[in-house]
Tab-separated table of C-alpha atoms in Angstrom:
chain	number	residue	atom	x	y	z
A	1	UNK	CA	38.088	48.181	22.470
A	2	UNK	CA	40.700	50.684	21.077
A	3	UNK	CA	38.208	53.235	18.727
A	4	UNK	CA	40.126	56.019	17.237
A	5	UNK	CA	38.227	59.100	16.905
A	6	UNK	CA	38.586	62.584	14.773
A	7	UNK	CA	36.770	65.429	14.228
A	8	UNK	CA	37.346	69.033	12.186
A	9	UNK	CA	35.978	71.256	14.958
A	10	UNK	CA	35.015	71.064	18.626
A	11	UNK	CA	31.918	72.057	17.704
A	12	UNK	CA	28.429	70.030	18.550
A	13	UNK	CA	29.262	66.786	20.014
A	14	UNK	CA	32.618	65.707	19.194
A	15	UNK	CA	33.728	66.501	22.594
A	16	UNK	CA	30.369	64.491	23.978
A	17	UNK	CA	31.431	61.571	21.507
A	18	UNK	CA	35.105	61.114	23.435
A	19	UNK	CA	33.572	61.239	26.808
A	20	UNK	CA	31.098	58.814	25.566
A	21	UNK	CA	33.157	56.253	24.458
A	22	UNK	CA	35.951	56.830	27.059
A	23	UNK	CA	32.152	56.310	29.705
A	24	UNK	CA	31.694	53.087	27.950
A	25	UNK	CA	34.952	51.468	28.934
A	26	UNK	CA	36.648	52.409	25.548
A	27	UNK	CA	40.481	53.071	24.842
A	28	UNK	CA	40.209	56.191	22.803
A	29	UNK	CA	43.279	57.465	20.037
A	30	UNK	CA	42.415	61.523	19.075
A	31	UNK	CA	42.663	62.587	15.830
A	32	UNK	CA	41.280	66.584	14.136
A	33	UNK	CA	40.586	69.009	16.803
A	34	UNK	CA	40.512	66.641	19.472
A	35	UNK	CA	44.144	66.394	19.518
A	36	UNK	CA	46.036	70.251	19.597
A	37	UNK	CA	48.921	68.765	18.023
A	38	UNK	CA	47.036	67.258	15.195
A	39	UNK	CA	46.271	68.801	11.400
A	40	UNK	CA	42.117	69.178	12.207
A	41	UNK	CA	41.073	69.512	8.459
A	42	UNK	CA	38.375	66.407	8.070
A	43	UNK	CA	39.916	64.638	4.962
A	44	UNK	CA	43.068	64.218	6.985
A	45	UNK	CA	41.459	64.211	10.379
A	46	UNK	CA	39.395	61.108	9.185
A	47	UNK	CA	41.921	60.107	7.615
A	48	UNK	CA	44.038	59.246	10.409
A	49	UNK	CA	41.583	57.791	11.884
A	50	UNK	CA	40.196	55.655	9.654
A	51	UNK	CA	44.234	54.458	9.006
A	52	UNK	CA	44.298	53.376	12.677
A	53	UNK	CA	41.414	51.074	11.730
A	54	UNK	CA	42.958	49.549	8.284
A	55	UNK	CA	46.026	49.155	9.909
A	56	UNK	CA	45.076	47.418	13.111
A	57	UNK	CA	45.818	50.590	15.771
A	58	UNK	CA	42.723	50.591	16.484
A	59	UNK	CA	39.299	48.166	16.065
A	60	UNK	CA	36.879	50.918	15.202
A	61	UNK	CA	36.415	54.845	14.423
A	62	UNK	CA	34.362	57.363	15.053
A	63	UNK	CA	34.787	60.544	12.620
A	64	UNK	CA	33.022	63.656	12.583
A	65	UNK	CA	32.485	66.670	10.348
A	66	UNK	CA	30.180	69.544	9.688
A	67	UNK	CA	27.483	66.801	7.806
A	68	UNK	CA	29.351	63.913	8.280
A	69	UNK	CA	29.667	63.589	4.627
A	70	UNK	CA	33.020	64.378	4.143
A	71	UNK	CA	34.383	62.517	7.104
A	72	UNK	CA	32.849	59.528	5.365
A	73	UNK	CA	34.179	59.889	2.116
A	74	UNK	CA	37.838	60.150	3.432
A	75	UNK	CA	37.367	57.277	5.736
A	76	UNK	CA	36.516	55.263	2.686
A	77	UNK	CA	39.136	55.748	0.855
A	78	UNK	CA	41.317	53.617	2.916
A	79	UNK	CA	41.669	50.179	2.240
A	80	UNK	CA	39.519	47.827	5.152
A	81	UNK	CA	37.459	50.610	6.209
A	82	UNK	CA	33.864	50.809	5.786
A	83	UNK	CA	32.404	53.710	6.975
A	84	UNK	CA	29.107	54.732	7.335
A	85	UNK	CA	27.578	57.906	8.180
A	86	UNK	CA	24.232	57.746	10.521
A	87	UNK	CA	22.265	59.646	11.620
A	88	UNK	CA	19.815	57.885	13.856
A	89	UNK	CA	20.427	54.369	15.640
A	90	UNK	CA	18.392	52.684	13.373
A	91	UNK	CA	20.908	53.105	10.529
A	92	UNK	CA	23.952	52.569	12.864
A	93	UNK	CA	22.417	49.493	13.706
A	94	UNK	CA	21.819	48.321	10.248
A	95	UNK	CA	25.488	49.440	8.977
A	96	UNK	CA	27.050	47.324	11.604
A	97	UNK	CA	24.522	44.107	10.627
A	98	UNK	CA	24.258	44.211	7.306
A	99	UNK	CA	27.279	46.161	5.875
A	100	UNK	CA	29.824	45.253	8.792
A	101	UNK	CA	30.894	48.861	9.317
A	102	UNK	CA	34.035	49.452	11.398
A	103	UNK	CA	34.010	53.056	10.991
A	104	UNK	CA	31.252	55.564	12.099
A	105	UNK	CA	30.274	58.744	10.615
A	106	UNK	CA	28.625	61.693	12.211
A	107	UNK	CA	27.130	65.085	11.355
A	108	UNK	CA	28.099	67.846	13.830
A	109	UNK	CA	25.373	69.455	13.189
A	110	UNK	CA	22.491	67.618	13.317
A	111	UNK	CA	23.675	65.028	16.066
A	112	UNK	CA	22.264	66.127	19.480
A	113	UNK	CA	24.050	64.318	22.525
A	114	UNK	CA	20.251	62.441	23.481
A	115	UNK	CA	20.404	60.871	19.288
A	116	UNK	CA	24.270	60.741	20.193
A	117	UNK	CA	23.745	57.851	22.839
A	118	UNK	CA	21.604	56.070	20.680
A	119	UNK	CA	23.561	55.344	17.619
A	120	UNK	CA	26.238	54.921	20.229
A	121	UNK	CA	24.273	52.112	21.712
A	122	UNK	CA	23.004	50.779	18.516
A	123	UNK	CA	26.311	50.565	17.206
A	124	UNK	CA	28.132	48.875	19.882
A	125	UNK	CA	25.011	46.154	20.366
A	126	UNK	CA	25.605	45.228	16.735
A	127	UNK	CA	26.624	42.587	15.398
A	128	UNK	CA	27.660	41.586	11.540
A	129	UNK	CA	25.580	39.123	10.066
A	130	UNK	CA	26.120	35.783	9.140
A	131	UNK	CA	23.626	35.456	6.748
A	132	UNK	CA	25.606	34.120	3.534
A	133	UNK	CA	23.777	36.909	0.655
A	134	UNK	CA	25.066	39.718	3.578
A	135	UNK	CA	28.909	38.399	3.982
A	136	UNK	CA	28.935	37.942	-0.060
A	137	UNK	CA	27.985	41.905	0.188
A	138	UNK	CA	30.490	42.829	2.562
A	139	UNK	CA	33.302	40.340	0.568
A	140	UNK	CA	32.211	42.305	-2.805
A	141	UNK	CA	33.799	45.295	-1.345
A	142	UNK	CA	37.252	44.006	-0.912
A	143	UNK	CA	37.068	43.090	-4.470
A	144	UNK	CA	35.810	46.634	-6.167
């Protein structure tokens, strides 16, 4: 899977989250601070990113900021993406069933490399739903 990834700083894990994904087989696009050539502020870091993703460079993102907050907002802003922002693998797990996320959000401050490989592994096991009242959900958001 192609999964573009940005991040603001180096600090926490977004260095952790590349090697992650590049350990789990994963072609990996760097966006922030991960690439030196790259503007690393997060709207535009996550930005890019989260443009791979809408415009088919890429099947997935992961961006990061201080909180995560931010990252998340930007990533939402472009059309197709729907990013989430978890913090534990029970919410990645439940943004990739029941809100078909395509774009993960992390805090680099609050996610250790241990919580890291969970919503890592949680996230990657998902799968959307099929349940009809869940894809109606995820439709609705095309159409606000």
């Amino acid at each position: 899977m192609r999964i573009s990834v940005a991040a603001d700083s180096l600090d926490g894990v977004a260095e952790r989250v590349v090697e992650e994904l590049r350990g789990r087989g994963h072609e990996v696009i760097l966006h922030g601070a991960l690439d030196p050539t790259a503007r690393d502020d997060w709207a535009w870091a996550s930005e890019a990113a989260a443009r791979d993703v809408g415009e088919g460079r890429a099947d997935q993102a992961v961006v990061c900021c201080w909180t995560g907050t931010g990252a998340s907002i930007a990533a939402n802003k472009v059309p197709g993406v729907r990013a989430a922002l978890c913090a534990d693998a029970y919410t990645a797990d439940g943004a990739r069933r029941w809100n078909d996320a395509n774009v993960l959000a992390l805090s680099l401050r609050l996610t250790s490399e241990v919580v890291l490989g969970e919503i890592l592994e949680a996230w990657f096991a998902g799968e959307p739903s099929t349940d009809d009242a869940d894809r109606a959900n995820v439709a609705h958001l095309d159409a606000i």
